[in-house]
mmCIF file of C-alpha atoms and ligand atoms in Angstrom:
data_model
loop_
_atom_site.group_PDB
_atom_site.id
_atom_site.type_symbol
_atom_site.label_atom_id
_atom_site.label_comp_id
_atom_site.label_asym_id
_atom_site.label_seq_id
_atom_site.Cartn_x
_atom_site.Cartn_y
_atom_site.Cartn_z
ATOM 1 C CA UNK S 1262 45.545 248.283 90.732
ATOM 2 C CA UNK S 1263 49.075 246.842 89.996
ATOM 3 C CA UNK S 1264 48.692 245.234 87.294
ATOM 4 C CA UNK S 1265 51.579 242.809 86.285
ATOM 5 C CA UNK S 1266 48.941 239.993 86.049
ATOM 6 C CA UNK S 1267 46.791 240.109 82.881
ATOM 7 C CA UNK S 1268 43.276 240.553 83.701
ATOM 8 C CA UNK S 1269 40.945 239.060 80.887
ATOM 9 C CA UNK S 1270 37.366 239.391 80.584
ATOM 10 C CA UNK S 1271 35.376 236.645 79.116
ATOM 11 C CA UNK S 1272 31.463 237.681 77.504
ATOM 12 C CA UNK S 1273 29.305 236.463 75.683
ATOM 13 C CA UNK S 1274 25.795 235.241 75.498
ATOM 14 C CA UNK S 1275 24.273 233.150 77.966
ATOM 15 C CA UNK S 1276 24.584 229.553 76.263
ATOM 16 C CA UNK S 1277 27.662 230.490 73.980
ATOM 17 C CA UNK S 1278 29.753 228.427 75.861
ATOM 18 C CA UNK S 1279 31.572 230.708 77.660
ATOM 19 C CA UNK S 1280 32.079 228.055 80.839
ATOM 20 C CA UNK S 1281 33.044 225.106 78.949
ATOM 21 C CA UNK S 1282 35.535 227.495 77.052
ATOM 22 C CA UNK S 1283 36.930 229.151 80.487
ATOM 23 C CA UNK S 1284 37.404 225.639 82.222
ATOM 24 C CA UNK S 1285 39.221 223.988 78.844
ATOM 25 C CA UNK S 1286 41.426 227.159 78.943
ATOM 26 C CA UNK S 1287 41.875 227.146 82.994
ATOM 27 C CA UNK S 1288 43.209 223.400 82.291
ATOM 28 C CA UNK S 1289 45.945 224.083 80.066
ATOM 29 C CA UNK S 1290 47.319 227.090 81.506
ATOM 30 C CA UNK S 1291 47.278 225.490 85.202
ATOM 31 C CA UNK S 1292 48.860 227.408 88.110
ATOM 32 C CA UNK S 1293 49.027 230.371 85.616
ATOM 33 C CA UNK S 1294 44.942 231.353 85.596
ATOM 34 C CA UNK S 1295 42.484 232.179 87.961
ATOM 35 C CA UNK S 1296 38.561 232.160 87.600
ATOM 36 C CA UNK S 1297 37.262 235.077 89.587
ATOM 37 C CA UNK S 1298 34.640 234.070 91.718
ATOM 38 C CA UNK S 1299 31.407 236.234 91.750
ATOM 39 C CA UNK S 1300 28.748 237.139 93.747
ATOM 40 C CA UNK S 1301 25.327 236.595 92.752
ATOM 41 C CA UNK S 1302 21.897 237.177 93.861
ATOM 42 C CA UNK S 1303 20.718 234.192 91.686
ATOM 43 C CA UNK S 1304 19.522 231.089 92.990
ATOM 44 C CA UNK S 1305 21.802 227.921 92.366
ATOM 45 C CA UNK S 1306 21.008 225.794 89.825
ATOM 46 C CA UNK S 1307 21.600 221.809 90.787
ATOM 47 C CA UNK S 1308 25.002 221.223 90.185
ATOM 48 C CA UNK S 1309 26.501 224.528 91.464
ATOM 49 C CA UNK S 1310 29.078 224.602 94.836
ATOM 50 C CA UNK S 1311 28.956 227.983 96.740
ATOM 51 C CA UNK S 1312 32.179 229.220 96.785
ATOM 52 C CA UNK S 1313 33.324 227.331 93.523
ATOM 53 C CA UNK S 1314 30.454 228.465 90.716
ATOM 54 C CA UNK S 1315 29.867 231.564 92.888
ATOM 55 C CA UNK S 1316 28.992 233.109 96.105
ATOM 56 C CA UNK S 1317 24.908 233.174 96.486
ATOM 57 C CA UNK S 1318 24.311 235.732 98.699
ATOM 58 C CA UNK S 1319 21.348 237.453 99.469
ATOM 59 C CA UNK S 1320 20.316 241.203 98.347
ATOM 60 C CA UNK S 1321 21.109 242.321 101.296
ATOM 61 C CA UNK S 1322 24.471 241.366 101.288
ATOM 62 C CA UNK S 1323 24.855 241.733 97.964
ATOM 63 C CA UNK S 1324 24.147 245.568 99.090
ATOM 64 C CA UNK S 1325 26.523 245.348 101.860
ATOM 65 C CA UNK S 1326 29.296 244.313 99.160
ATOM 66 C CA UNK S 1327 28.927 247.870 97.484
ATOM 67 C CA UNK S 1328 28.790 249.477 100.335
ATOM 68 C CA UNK S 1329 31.565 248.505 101.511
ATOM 69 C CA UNK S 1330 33.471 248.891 98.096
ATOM 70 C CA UNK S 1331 34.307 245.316 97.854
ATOM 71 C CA UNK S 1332 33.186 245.353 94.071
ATOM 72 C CA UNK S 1333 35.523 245.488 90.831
ATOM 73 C CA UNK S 1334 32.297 245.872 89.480
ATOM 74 C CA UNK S 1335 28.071 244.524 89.298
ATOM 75 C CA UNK S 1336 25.273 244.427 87.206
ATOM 76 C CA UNK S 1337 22.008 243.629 87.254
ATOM 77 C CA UNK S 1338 21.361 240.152 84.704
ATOM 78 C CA UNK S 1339 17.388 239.516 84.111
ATOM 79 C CA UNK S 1340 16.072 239.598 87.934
ATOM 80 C CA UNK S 1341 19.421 239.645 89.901
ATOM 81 C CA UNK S 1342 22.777 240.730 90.516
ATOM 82 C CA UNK S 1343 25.819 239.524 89.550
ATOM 83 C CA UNK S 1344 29.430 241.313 90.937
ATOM 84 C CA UNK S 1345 33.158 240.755 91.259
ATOM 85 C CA UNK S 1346 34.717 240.906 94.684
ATOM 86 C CA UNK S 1347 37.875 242.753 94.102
ATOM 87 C CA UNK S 1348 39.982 241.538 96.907
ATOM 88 C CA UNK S 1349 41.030 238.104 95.390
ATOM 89 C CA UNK S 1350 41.145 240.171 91.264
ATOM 90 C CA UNK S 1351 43.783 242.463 93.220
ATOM 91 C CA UNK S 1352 45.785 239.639 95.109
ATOM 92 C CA UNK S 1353 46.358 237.430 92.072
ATOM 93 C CA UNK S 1354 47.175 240.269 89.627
ATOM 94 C CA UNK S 1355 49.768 241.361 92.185
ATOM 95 C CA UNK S 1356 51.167 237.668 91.950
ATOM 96 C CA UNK S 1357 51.399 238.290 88.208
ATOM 97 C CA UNK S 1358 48.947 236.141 87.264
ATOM 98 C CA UNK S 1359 45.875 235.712 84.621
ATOM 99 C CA UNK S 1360 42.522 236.197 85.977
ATOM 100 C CA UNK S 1361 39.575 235.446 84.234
ATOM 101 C CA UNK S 1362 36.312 237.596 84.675
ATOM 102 C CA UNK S 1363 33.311 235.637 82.799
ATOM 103 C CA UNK S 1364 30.497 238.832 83.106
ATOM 104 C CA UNK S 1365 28.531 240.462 81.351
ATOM 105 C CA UNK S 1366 28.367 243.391 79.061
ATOM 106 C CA UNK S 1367 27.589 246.004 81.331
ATOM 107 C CA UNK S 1368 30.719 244.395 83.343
ATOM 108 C CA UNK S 1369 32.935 244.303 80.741
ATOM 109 C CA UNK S 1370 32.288 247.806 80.118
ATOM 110 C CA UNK S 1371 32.906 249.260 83.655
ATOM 111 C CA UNK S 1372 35.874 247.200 83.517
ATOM 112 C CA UNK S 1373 37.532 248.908 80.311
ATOM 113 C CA UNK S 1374 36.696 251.962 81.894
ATOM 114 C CA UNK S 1375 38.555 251.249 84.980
ATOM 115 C CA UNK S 1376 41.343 249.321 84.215
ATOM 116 C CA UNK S 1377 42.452 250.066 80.272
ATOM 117 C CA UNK S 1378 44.865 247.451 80.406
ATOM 118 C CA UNK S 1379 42.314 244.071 80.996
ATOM 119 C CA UNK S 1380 41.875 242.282 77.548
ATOM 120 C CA UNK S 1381 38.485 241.825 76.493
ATOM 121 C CA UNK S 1382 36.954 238.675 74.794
ATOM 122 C CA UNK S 1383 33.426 238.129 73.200
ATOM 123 C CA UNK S 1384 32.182 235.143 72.601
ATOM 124 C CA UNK S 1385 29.440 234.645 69.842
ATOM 125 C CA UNK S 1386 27.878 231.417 69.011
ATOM 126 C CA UNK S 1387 27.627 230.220 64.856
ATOM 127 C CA UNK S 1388 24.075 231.244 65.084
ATOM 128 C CA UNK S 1389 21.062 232.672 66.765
ATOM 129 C CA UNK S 1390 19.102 229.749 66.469
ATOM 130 C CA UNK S 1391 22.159 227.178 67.894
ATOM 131 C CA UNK S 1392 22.377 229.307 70.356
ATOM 132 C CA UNK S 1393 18.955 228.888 71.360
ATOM 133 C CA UNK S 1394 19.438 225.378 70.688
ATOM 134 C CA UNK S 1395 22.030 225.235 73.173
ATOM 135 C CA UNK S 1396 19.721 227.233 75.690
ATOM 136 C CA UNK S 1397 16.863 224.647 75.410
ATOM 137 C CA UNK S 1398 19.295 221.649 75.636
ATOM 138 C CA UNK S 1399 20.960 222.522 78.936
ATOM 139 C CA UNK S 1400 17.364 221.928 80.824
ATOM 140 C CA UNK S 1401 18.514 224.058 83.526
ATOM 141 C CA UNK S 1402 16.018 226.991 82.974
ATOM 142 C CA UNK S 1403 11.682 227.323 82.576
ATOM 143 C CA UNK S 1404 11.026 228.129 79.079
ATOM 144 C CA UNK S 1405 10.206 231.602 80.321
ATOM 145 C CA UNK S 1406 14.149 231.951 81.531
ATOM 146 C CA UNK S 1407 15.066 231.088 77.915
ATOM 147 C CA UNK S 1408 12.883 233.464 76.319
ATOM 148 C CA UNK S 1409 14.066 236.538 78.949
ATOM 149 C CA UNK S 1410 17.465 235.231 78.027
ATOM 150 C CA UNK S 1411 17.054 235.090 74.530
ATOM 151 C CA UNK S 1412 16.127 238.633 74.248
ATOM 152 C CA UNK S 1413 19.233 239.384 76.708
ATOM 153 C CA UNK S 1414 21.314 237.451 74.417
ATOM 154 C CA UNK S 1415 20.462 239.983 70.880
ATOM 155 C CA UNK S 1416 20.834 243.031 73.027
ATOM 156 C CA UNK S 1417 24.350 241.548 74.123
ATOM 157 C CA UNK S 1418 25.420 240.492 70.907
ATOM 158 C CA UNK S 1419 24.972 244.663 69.609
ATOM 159 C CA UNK S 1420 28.085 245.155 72.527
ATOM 160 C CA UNK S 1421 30.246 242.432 70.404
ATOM 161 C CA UNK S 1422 32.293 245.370 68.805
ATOM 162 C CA UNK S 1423 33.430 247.286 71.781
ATOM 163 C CA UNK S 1424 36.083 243.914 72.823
ATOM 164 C CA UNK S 1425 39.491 243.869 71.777
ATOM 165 C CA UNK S 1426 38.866 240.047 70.537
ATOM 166 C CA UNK S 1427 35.831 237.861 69.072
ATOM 167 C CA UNK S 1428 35.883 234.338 69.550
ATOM 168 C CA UNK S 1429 33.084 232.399 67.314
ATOM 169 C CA UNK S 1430 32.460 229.102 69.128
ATOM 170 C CA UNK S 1431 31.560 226.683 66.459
ATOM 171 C CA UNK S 1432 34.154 224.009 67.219
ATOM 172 C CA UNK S 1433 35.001 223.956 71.137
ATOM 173 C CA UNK S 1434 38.890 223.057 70.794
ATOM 174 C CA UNK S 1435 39.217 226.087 68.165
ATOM 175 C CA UNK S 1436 37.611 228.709 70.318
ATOM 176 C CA UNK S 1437 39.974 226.965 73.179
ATOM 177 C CA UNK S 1438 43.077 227.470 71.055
ATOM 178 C CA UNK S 1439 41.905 230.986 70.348
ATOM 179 C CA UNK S 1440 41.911 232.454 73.440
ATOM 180 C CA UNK S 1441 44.777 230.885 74.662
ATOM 181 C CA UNK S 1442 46.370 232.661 71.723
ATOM 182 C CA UNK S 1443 44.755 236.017 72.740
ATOM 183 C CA UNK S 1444 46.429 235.174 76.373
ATOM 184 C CA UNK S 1445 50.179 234.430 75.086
ATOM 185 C CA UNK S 1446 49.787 237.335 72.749
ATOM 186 C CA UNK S 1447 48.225 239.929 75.885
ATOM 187 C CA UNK S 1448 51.537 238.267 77.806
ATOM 188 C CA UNK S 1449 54.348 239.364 75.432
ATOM 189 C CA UNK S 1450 52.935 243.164 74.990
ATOM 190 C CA UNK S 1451 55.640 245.708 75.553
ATOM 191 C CA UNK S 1452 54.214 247.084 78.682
ATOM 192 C CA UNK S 1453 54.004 243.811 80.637
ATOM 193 C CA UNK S 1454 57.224 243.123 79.741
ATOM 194 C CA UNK S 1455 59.282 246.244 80.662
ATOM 195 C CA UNK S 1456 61.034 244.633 83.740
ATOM 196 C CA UNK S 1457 62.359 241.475 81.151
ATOM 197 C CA UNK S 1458 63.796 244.477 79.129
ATOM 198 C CA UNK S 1459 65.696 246.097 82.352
ATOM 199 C CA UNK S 1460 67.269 242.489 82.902
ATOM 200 C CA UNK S 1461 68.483 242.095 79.827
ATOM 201 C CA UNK S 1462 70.081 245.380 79.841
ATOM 202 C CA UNK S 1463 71.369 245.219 83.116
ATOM 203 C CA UNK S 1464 72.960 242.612 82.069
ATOM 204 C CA UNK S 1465 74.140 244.135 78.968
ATOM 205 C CA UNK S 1466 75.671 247.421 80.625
ATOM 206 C CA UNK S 1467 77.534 245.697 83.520
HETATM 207 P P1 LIG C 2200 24.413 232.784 84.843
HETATM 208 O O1 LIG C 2200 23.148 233.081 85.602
HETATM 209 O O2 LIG C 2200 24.138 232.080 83.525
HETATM 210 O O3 LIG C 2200 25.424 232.056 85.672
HETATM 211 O O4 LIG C 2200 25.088 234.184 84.462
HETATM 212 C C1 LIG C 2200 24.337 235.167 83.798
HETATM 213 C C2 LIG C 2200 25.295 236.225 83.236
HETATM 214 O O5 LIG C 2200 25.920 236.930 84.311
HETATM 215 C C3 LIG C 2200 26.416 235.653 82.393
HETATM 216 O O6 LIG C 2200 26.522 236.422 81.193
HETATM 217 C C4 LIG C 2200 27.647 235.840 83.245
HETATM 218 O O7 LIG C 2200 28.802 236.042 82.449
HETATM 219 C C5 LIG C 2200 27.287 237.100 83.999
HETATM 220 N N1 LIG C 2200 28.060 237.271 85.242
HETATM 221 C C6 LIG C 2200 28.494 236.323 86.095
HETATM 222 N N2 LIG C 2200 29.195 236.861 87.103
HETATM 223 C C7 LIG C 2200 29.224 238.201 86.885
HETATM 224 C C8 LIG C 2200 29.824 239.306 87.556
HETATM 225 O O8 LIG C 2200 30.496 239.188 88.584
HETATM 226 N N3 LIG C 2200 29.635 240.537 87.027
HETATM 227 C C9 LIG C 2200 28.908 240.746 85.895
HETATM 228 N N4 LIG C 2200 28.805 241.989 85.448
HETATM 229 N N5 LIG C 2200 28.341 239.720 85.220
HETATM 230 C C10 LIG C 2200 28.487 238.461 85.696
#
């Protein structure tokens, strides 16, 4: 994949606040960032817009997706699958811009694996217990849901050393200014900017 875009990977426990953090960070960087959209088996929760939180599908099409190699990559999450289509990842990289993936850690390591140069961001709440805290608070999910993604959550957290970046989210506009830090820095490495370097000595030669 051509990758003059920056492709950044956003995980993290479920309640870490890992969507809150994505949108502030989506809103100062404008025209410049992309969410990618997945594809999910899940059913939507209240509040959710097909095409805008994600695609629901059913497992059947989900299926249909891999065959038909339309997947970056999936995962199974607790009962269902989660995936990124790739068309739209490959489109807006092309265009040079950032795309955000916000998956999981199974995701975010088929992703290192296939494309070395995405930057990879975990997100880790202060605590166990505020994350749980956060969990309970959202109301979204049966107690049940909370417990499955508790234990989800401490299996995730072990995968916290294989990202290039940890992001504790204790205070919401810190963690914001921290990844858009990670982004600015990702921007101005060497290899992304080998074409500014031919301008300028273009420029200097002739
Ligand atoms: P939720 O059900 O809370 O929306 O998402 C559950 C988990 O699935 C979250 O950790 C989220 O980051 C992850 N997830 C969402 N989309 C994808 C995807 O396309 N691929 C993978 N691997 N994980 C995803």
């Amino acid at each position: 994949m051509n990758d003059q875009g920056l492709l950044l990977v956003i995980s993290g426990p479920s309640g870490c606040g890992k969507d809150t953090i994505i949108s502030r960070v989506l809103e100062r960087i404008g025209d410049e960032g992309f969410l990618s959209v997945s594809m999910t088996t899940r059913e939507r929760r209240g509040n959710e817009v097909d095409g805008v939180h994600y695609y629901f599908v059913s497992q059947e099409e989900f299926q249909k997706g891999i065959e038909e190699d339309r997947m970056l990559e999936y995962a199974r999450y607790g009962k269902n699958f989660y995936g990124t289509p790739v068309g739209p990842v490959r489109d807006l990289m092309r265009a040079g811009k950032t795309v955000i993936l916000n998956i999981e850690v199974t995701g975010g390591k088929n992703v290192r694996r296939l494309m070395p140069d995405a930057v990879e961001v975990f997100v880790i709440p202060p605590s166990i217990a505020e994350l749980e805290r956060r969990l309970t608070g959202r109301g979204t999910e049966t107690p049940e849901a909370i417990r499955r993604r508790m234990e989800i959550a401490k299996k995730e957290l072990r995968h916290a050393c294989e990202y290039d970046y940890i992001v504790v989210n204790d205070a919401l506009e810190d963690a914001v200014d921290d990844v858009l830090a990670i982004i600015r820095a990702s921007k101005l490495k060497t290899e992304k900017s080998t074409q500014k370097i031919c301008e300028v000595m273009d420029y200097a030669e002739s």
